[in-house]
Coordinates of C-alpha atoms in Angstrom, one line a residue:
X1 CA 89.9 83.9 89.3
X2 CA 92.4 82.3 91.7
X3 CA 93.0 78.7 89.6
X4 CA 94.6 81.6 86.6
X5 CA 96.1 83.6 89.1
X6 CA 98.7 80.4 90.3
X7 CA 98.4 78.7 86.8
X8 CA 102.3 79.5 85.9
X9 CA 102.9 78.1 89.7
X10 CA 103.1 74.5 88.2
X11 CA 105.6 75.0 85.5
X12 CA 108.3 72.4 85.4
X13 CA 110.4 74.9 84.1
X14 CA 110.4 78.4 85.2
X15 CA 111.9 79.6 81.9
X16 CA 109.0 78.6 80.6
X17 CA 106.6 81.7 82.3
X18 CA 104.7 83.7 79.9
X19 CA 103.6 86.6 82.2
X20 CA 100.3 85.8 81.5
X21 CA 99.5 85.5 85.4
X22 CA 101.2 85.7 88.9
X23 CA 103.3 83.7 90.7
X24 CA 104.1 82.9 94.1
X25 CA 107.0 83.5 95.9
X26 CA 108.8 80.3 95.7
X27 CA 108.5 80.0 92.0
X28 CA 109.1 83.9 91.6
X29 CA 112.5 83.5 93.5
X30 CA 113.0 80.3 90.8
X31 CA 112.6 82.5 88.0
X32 CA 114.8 85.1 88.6
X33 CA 117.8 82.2 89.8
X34 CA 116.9 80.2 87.1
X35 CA 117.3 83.4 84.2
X36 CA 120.7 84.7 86.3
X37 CA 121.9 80.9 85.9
X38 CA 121.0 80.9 82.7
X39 CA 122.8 84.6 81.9
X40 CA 125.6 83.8 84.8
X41 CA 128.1 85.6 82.1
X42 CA 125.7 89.0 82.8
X43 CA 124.2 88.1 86.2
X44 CA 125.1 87.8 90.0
X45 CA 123.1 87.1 92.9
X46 CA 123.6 88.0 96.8
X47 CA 121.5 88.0 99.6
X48 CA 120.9 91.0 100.9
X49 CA 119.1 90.4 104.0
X50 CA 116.5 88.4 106.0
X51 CA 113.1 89.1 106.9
X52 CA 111.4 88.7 110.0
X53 CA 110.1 85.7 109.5
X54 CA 113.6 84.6 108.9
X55 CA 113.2 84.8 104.2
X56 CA 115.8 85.7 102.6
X57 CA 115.9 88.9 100.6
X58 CA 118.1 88.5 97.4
X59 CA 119.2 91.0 95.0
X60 CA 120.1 90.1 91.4
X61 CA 122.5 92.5 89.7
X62 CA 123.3 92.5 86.0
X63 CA 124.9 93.9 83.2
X64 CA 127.4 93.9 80.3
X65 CA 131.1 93.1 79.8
X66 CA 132.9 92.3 82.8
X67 CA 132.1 93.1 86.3
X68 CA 131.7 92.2 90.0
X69 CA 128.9 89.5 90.8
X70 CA 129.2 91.0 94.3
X71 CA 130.1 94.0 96.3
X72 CA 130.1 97.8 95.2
X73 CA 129.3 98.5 91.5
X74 CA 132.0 99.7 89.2
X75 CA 129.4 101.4 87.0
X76 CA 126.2 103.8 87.0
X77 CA 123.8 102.2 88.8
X78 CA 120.0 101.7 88.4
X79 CA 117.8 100.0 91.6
X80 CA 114.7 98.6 91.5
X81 CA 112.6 97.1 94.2
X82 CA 109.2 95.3 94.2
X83 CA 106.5 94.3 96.6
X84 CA 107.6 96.5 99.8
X85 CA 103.9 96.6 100.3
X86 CA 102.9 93.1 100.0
X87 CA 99.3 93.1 98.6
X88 CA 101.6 94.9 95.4
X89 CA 101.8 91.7 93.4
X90 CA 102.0 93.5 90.1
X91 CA 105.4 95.5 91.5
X92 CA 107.9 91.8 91.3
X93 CA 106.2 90.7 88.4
X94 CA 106.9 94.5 86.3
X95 CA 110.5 93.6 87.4
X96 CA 110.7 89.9 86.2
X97 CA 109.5 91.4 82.5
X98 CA 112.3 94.0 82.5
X99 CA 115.1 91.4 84.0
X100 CA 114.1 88.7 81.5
X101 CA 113.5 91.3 78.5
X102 CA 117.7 92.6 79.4
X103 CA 118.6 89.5 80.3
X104 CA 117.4 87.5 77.3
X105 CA 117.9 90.9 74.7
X106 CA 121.4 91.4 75.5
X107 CA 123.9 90.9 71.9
X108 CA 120.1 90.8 70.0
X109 CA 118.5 94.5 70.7
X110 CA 121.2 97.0 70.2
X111 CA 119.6 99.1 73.4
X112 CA 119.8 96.6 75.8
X113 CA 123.5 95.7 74.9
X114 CA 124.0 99.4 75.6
X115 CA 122.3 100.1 78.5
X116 CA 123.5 96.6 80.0
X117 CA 127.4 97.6 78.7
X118 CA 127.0 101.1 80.2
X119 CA 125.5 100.7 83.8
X120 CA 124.3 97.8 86.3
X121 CA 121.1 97.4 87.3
X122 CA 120.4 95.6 90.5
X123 CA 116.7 94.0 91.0
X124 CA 115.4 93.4 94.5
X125 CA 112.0 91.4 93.7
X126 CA 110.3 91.1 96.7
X127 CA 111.5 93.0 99.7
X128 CA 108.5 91.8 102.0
X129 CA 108.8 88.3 101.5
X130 CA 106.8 87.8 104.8
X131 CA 103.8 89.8 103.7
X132 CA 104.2 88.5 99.9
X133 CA 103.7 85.3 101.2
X134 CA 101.1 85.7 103.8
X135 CA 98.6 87.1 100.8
X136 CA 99.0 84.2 99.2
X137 CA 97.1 82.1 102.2
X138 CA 94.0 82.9 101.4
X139 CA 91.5 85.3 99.8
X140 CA 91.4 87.0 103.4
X141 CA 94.7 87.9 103.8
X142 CA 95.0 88.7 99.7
X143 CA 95.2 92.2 100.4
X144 CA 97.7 92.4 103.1
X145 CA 100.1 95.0 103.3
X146 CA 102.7 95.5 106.2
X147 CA 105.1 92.8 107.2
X148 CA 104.3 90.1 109.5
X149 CA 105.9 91.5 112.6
X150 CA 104.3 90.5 115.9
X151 CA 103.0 93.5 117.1
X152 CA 101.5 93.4 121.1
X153 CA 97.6 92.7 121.3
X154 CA 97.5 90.5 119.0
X155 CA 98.5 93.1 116.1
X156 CA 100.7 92.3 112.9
X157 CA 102.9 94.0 110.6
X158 CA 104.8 97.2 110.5
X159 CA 104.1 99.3 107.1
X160 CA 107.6 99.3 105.5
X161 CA 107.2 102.3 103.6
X162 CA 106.5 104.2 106.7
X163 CA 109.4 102.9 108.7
X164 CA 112.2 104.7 106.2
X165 CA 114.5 107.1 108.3
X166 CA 113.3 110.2 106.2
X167 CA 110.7 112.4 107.8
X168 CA 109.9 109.4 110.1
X169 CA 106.3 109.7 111.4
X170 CA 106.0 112.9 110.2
X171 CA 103.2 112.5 107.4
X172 CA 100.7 109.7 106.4
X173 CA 101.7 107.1 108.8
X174 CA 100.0 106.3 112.7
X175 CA 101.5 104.9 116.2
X176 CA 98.6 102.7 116.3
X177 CA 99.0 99.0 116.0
X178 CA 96.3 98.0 113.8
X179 CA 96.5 100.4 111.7
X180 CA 97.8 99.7 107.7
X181 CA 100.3 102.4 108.3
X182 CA 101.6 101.6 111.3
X183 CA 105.5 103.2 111.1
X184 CA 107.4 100.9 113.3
X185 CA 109.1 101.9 117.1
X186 CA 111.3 104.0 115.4
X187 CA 113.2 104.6 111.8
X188 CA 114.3 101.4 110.7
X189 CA 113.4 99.2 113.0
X190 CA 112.5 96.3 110.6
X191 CA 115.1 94.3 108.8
X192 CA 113.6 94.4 105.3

């Protein structure tokens, strides 16, 4: 039922979100700068890039003791990265549980102190803002998956799991337009 799906959505404080439903990408962003405020002694943000459509794509990197908010970690590394296929809303959401449960157990849960003294983990919620955002129009365009690249004949969207340099339209992906798994002009052609 959409009305539980966006419920969270009108939270005055985004500390306040249970995980009891999804959010959108506005107040998903808010979350996650919210918590890395909250935490700034363990968390840094940068953006990393811009989409298409001109969103920004941030990364939020924590961990314990001292370290760079920005730049090249100094320790062993751990990246995660949600909603390249934007119809994936579960994908940001699994992150924001593991960044709030590190963020808010670190000093309380002996674990998370270690793991968060012993390596940096860098989250990248959404990498398709574009797409995250266009299934949130309507129940037509819920399950959207590519980016929202303007494509000729009046196509959209260039699968961004298909547009990796790695064995580039070699397996499971199609030259065609309108097709889900459209791969892009070439390797990395799109800036998420």
């Amino acid at each position: 039922h959409e009305s539980s799906i966006i419920a969270n959505a009108k939270l005055e404080n985004m500390l306040d979100y249970d995980f009891d439903s999804y959010l959108n990408f506005n107040n998903l962003m808010l979350f996650f700068s919210d918590l890395c405020e909250k935490y700034d002694n363990l968390c840094g943000t940068e953006e990393v890039g811009t989409s298409i459509n001109g969103n920004k794509i941030v990364s939020y990197r924590i961990t314990g003791g001292p370290f760079k908010k920005r730049g090249i970690p100094t320790k062993p590394t751990i990246f995660f990265s949600g909603c390249q296929h934007a119809r994936e809303w579960i994908s940001p959401h699994t992150l924001a549980y593991i960044y709030d449960r590190l963020l808010t157990g670190y000093g309380t849960d002996d674990a998370v102190t270690k793991i968060l003294d012993d390596m940096e983990i860098i989250f990248v919620p959404v990498v398709n803002p574009d797409g995250y955002l266009y299934t949130w129009q309507s129940t037509s365009t819920r399950l959207w998956r590519k980016n929202r690249r303007s494509l000729p004949s009046g196509y959209y969207g260039v699968d961004l799991n298909r547009n990796w340099d790695f064995l580039w339209g070699v397996y499971g992906s199609s030259s065609f337009y309108g097709s889900e798994t459209y791969k892009g002009e070439k390797a990395f052609s799109e800036p998420e």
